XYZ file of N, CA and C in Angstrom:
387
model
N 1.081 -1.820 0.065
C -0.066 0.191 -0.021
C 0.757 1.320 -0.237
N 0.486 1.793 -0.328
C 1.430 3.292 -1.396
C 1.069 4.968 0.657
N 1.617 4.844 0.293
C 1.866 5.674 1.533
C 0.895 7.031 1.155
N 0.038 7.799 2.147
C -0.644 9.314 0.816
C 0.041 10.146 2.444
N 0.589 10.470 0.813
C 1.138 12.078 1.885
C -0.034 12.980 2.748
N 0.336 13.401 3.803
C -0.404 14.881 3.591
C 0.020 15.982 3.540
N -1.521 17.236 2.572
C -0.363 18.128 2.198
C -0.395 18.887 2.911
N 0.539 20.740 3.017
C 0.648 21.602 4.211
C 0.230 22.200 3.306
N -0.167 23.999 3.743
C -0.746 25.185 2.977
C -2.255 24.766 2.698
N -3.016 25.952 1.765
C -3.888 26.341 2.013
C -3.798 25.631 0.270
N -5.464 25.634 -0.001
C -5.524 25.925 -1.434
C -5.855 26.922 -1.296
N -5.997 26.768 -3.520
C -6.272 28.605 -4.157
C -7.459 28.362 -3.672
N -8.465 28.295 -3.409
C -9.784 28.500 -3.510
C -9.861 29.148 -2.106
N -9.268 29.067 -0.750
C -9.021 28.751 0.273
C -8.724 30.375 0.341
N -7.904 30.499 0.078
C -7.523 31.703 -0.361
C -7.611 32.717 -0.586
N -8.659 32.985 -1.849
C -9.423 33.033 -2.680
C -10.311 33.729 -1.849
N -11.103 32.683 -1.231
C -12.279 33.482 -0.429
C -12.288 34.001 1.191
N -10.431 34.297 1.472
C -10.359 34.829 2.942
C -10.149 36.403 1.871
N -9.462 35.763 1.120
C -9.298 37.595 0.683
C -10.685 38.154 0.085
N -11.504 37.481 -0.201
C -13.162 38.146 -0.587
C -13.492 38.900 0.579
N -13.526 37.542 1.567
C -13.463 38.182 2.738
C -13.365 39.655 3.390
N -11.859 39.586 3.732
C -10.644 40.637 4.230
C -11.509 41.854 3.325
N -11.376 42.300 2.626
C -11.914 42.577 0.923
C -13.473 43.748 1.194
N -14.364 42.528 1.960
C -15.676 42.884 2.158
C -15.738 43.425 3.861
N -14.508 42.816 4.891
C -14.627 43.468 5.235
C -14.275 45.492 5.642
N -13.732 45.529 4.672
C -12.346 46.465 4.578
C -13.542 47.725 4.231
N -14.288 47.246 2.623
C -15.393 48.102 2.691
C -16.216 48.227 3.253
N -16.554 47.123 4.043
C -17.711 47.622 5.324
C -17.536 48.909 5.768
N -16.493 48.517 6.761
C -15.568 49.522 7.759
C -15.261 50.517 6.847
N -15.171 51.059 5.436
C -14.453 52.469 5.216
C -15.577 52.805 4.407
N -16.742 52.054 4.435
C -18.349 53.278 4.772
C -18.542 53.977 5.405
N -18.629 52.362 6.293
C -18.343 53.287 8.223
C -18.751 54.328 8.563
N -16.894 54.617 8.383
C -16.118 55.132 8.389
C -16.817 56.613 7.668
N -16.190 56.774 6.760
C -16.784 58.124 5.955
C -18.671 58.094 6.641
N -19.171 57.796 6.572
C -21.086 57.908 7.552
C -20.265 58.819 8.925
N -19.558 57.984 9.659
C -19.230 59.061 10.618
C -18.756 60.105 11.465
N -17.554 59.948 10.097
C -16.561 60.936 9.896
C -17.567 62.653 9.336
N -19.364 62.102 8.728
C -19.628 63.229 7.810
C -20.773 63.562 8.939
N -21.370 61.970 9.917
C -22.219 62.518 11.474
C -21.281 63.460 11.301
N -20.064 63.273 11.951
C -19.644 64.529 13.165
C -19.076 65.719 12.356
N -19.143 65.745 11.259
C -19.000 66.575 9.771
C -20.291 67.561 10.696
N -20.987 67.226 10.338
C -22.382 67.863 10.558
C -23.026 68.323 12.473
N -22.127 67.782 12.954
C -22.217 67.979 14.521
C -21.440 69.605 14.622
N -20.263 69.084 14.036
C -19.343 70.368 14.201
C -19.871 71.967 13.287
N -20.455 72.167 12.362
C -21.248 72.796 11.974
C -23.019 72.787 12.588
N -23.045 72.548 13.423
C -24.262 73.530 14.102
C -23.287 73.697 15.713
N -22.250 72.904 15.774
C -21.610 73.759 17.540
C -21.045 75.265 16.735
N -20.712 75.581 15.399
C -19.940 76.370 15.256
C -20.804 78.161 14.871
N -22.359 77.703 14.309
C -23.205 78.199 13.896
C -23.585 78.655 15.726
N -23.954 77.914 17.191
C -24.292 78.334 18.314
C -22.849 78.983 18.884
N -21.301 78.948 17.989
C -20.667 79.726 18.849
C -20.977 81.319 17.569
N -21.011 81.286 16.873
C -21.521 82.111 15.913
C -22.533 82.741 16.421
N -23.263 82.454 17.197
C -24.410 83.440 17.566
C -24.645 84.077 19.152
N -23.288 83.311 19.992
C -23.165 83.013 21.148
C -21.904 84.459 20.698
N -20.954 84.749 19.605
C -20.315 85.348 19.730
C -20.631 86.939 18.393
N -22.571 86.457 17.871
C -23.066 87.745 17.073
C -23.923 88.937 18.430
N -23.987 87.677 19.486
C -24.426 88.213 20.480
C -24.156 89.459 21.650
N -22.645 88.847 22.010
C -22.018 89.175 22.837
C -21.778 90.950 21.804
N -21.345 90.316 20.820
C -21.277 91.733 20.353
C -21.525 92.901 20.469
N -23.036 92.581 20.040
C -24.187 93.416 20.205
C -24.372 94.128 22.038
N -23.828 93.288 22.441
C -23.890 93.785 23.742
C -22.493 94.620 23.925
N -21.635 94.568 23.369
C -20.199 95.299 23.513
C -21.435 96.611 22.819
N -21.826 96.547 22.049
C -22.595 98.005 20.796
C -22.044 98.022 19.333
N -21.002 97.124 19.529
C -20.935 96.406 18.159
C -21.400 96.374 16.792
N -22.084 97.568 16.068
C -23.397 97.166 15.255
C -23.148 96.265 13.984
N -24.103 95.026 14.047
C -24.362 93.849 13.488
C -25.281 94.052 12.768
N -25.452 93.758 11.503
C -26.422 94.438 10.169
C -26.691 92.406 9.826
N -27.372 91.591 9.061
C -27.924 91.091 8.264
C -26.948 91.231 7.517
N -26.276 89.441 7.038
C -25.922 88.869 6.220
C -26.372 87.840 5.452
N -27.565 87.333 5.086
C -28.591 87.293 4.580
C -27.903 86.859 2.861
N -27.473 88.096 2.585
C -27.748 87.673 1.100
C -25.814 86.790 0.704
N -25.867 86.121 2.080
C -24.936 85.228 1.454
C -22.992 85.504 1.619
N -23.573 87.032 2.125
C -21.626 87.440 1.297
C -20.628 87.517 2.206
N -19.805 87.950 2.868
C -18.840 87.399 3.529
C -19.507 88.747 4.748
N -18.902 88.112 6.140
C -19.527 89.475 7.331
C -19.690 90.618 6.767
N -20.697 90.693 7.497
C -20.384 93.177 7.208
C -19.221 93.606 7.822
N -18.722 92.927 9.292
C -18.213 94.030 9.672
C -17.265 93.420 10.322
N -16.631 91.829 9.907
C -15.711 90.916 9.810
C -14.452 91.570 10.867
N -13.658 92.223 10.901
C -13.066 92.983 11.426
C -13.290 93.476 13.150
N -14.336 93.989 13.383
C -14.863 93.911 14.886
C -15.533 92.560 15.652
N -15.802 92.049 14.263
C -16.993 91.182 14.738
C -15.552 89.227 14.665
N -14.250 89.813 14.596
C -13.230 89.085 14.939
C -12.723 88.968 16.721
N -13.623 89.861 17.144
C -12.686 90.370 18.255
C -13.267 89.086 18.586
N -14.733 88.526 18.280
C -16.160 87.669 19.255
C -15.446 86.225 18.630
N -15.465 86.412 18.276
C -14.798 84.509 16.990
C -14.770 84.467 15.666
N -14.332 83.341 14.967
C -13.791 83.520 14.511
C -14.922 82.964 12.666
N -14.049 84.569 12.356
C -15.061 85.183 11.469
C -14.770 84.673 10.015
N -13.326 83.147 9.893
C -13.541 82.807 8.786
C -13.698 81.110 8.391
N -14.692 80.885 9.628
C -15.978 79.792 9.516
C -16.024 79.502 8.519
N -16.292 78.413 7.762
C -16.893 77.584 6.409
C -17.219 76.610 7.234
N -19.074 75.933 6.739
C -19.469 74.609 6.888
C -18.257 73.184 6.408
N -18.143 72.087 7.150
C -17.236 70.953 7.103
C -17.891 70.310 7.117
N -19.326 70.207 6.762
C -20.671 68.491 6.017
C -21.263 69.573 4.306
N -20.948 68.334 3.715
C -21.923 68.826 2.411
C -22.981 68.358 2.683
N -23.835 68.287 3.838
C -25.372 68.628 4.452
C -25.270 70.313 4.101
N -25.084 71.065 4.509
C -24.881 72.291 4.263
C -23.646 73.181 3.742
N -23.435 72.539 3.068
C -22.494 72.990 1.524
C -21.136 73.192 2.085
N -20.612 72.014 2.143
C -19.225 72.288 2.143
C -18.493 72.529 1.092
N -16.884 73.801 1.347
C -17.343 74.500 -0.099
C -16.765 74.295 -0.451
N -18.615 75.551 -0.199
C -19.964 76.159 -1.190
C -20.064 77.538 -1.031
N -19.699 78.133 0.602
C -19.689 79.289 0.812
C -19.696 79.368 2.972
N -19.844 79.917 3.484
C -19.902 80.736 4.529
C -20.729 80.276 5.918
N -21.097 80.838 6.558
C -22.767 80.880 7.659
C -22.703 82.252 7.690
N -24.626 81.752 6.800
C -24.368 83.912 6.662
C -25.857 83.684 8.152
N -25.884 84.748 9.000
C -26.992 85.070 9.789
C -28.579 86.604 9.127
N -29.702 86.132 10.614
C -30.178 87.453 10.287
C -30.026 87.852 11.487
N -30.536 89.034 11.844
C -30.733 88.821 13.116
C -32.715 89.330 12.765
N -33.605 89.419 13.795
C -35.114 89.198 13.908
C -36.151 89.955 15.480
N -36.017 90.938 15.612
C -36.026 91.423 16.951
C -35.743 90.692 18.138
N -33.837 90.955 18.523
C -33.410 90.898 18.763
C -32.808 88.497 19.155
N -33.041 88.568 17.594
C -33.684 87.096 18.158
C -32.354 86.397 16.655
N -31.071 85.503 17.012
C -29.726 85.080 15.781
C -30.515 83.852 15.529
N -30.180 84.467 14.296
C -30.596 83.097 12.949
C -28.917 83.022 12.335
N -28.666 80.997 12.121
C -27.807 81.251 11.705
C -28.147 79.762 10.792
N -27.752 80.445 9.350
C -27.525 79.936 8.434
C -26.461 78.782 7.706
N -26.704 77.777 6.765
C -25.922 77.797 6.047
C -26.402 75.975 4.985
N -25.864 76.421 3.365
C -26.143 75.301 2.591
C -27.800 75.730 2.737
N -28.432 77.162 3.021
C -29.493 76.857 2.436
C -30.113 76.699 3.592
N -30.000 76.489 5.128
C -30.477 75.864 6.323
C -30.379 76.673 6.984
N -31.474 76.405 8.122
C -31.098 76.956 9.776
C -30.584 76.094 10.340
N -29.679 76.069 11.212
C -28.267 76.029 11.520
C -28.679 76.093 13.114
N -29.142 77.197 13.620
C -29.602 78.324 14.771
C -30.386 79.089 14.645
N -31.465 78.743 15.513
C -31.621 78.037 16.612
C -32.300 76.520 15.857
N -31.512 75.515 16.337
C -31.576 74.316 15.809
C -33.394 74.121 15.177
N -33.995 73.697 14.393
C -34.655 72.850 14.223
C -35.159 71.772 14.062
N -35.887 71.054 15.017
C -35.588 69.328 14.820
C -36.091 69.352 13.464
N -35.208 68.305 12.668
C -35.495 67.373 12.478
C -36.367 65.984 11.795
N -37.695 65.790 10.717
C -38.128 65.305 10.367
C -37.836 63.901 9.244
N -37.528 62.864 9.757
C -37.442 61.372 9.186
C -38.104 60.725 8.932
């Protein structure tokens, strides 16, 4: 009787299946990571809007004349407002117009509204799904 030799190592099929599983897990992880980054950018935009509103409020309390800039143009008096908040900050998320513009604001009856990408960020309006 001939001795049967035991094979050592993996077959080509086993290696291909392992590689396919690793690729699938990598793609799933990459998409999850991209979604988490975008969600965090949306949160950063909301926080920035709150900071801008607080800065405008402090400027008004300090006697700085602040007028609306809802036309989408730059801040009306960035030199004076830069003492109260970063006037060069722009939206980070795709949802609020990343790389397309800046935050805009309006003041109605002493209430400050902050917009980005055509959507109101402050005061935050609850989204319905």
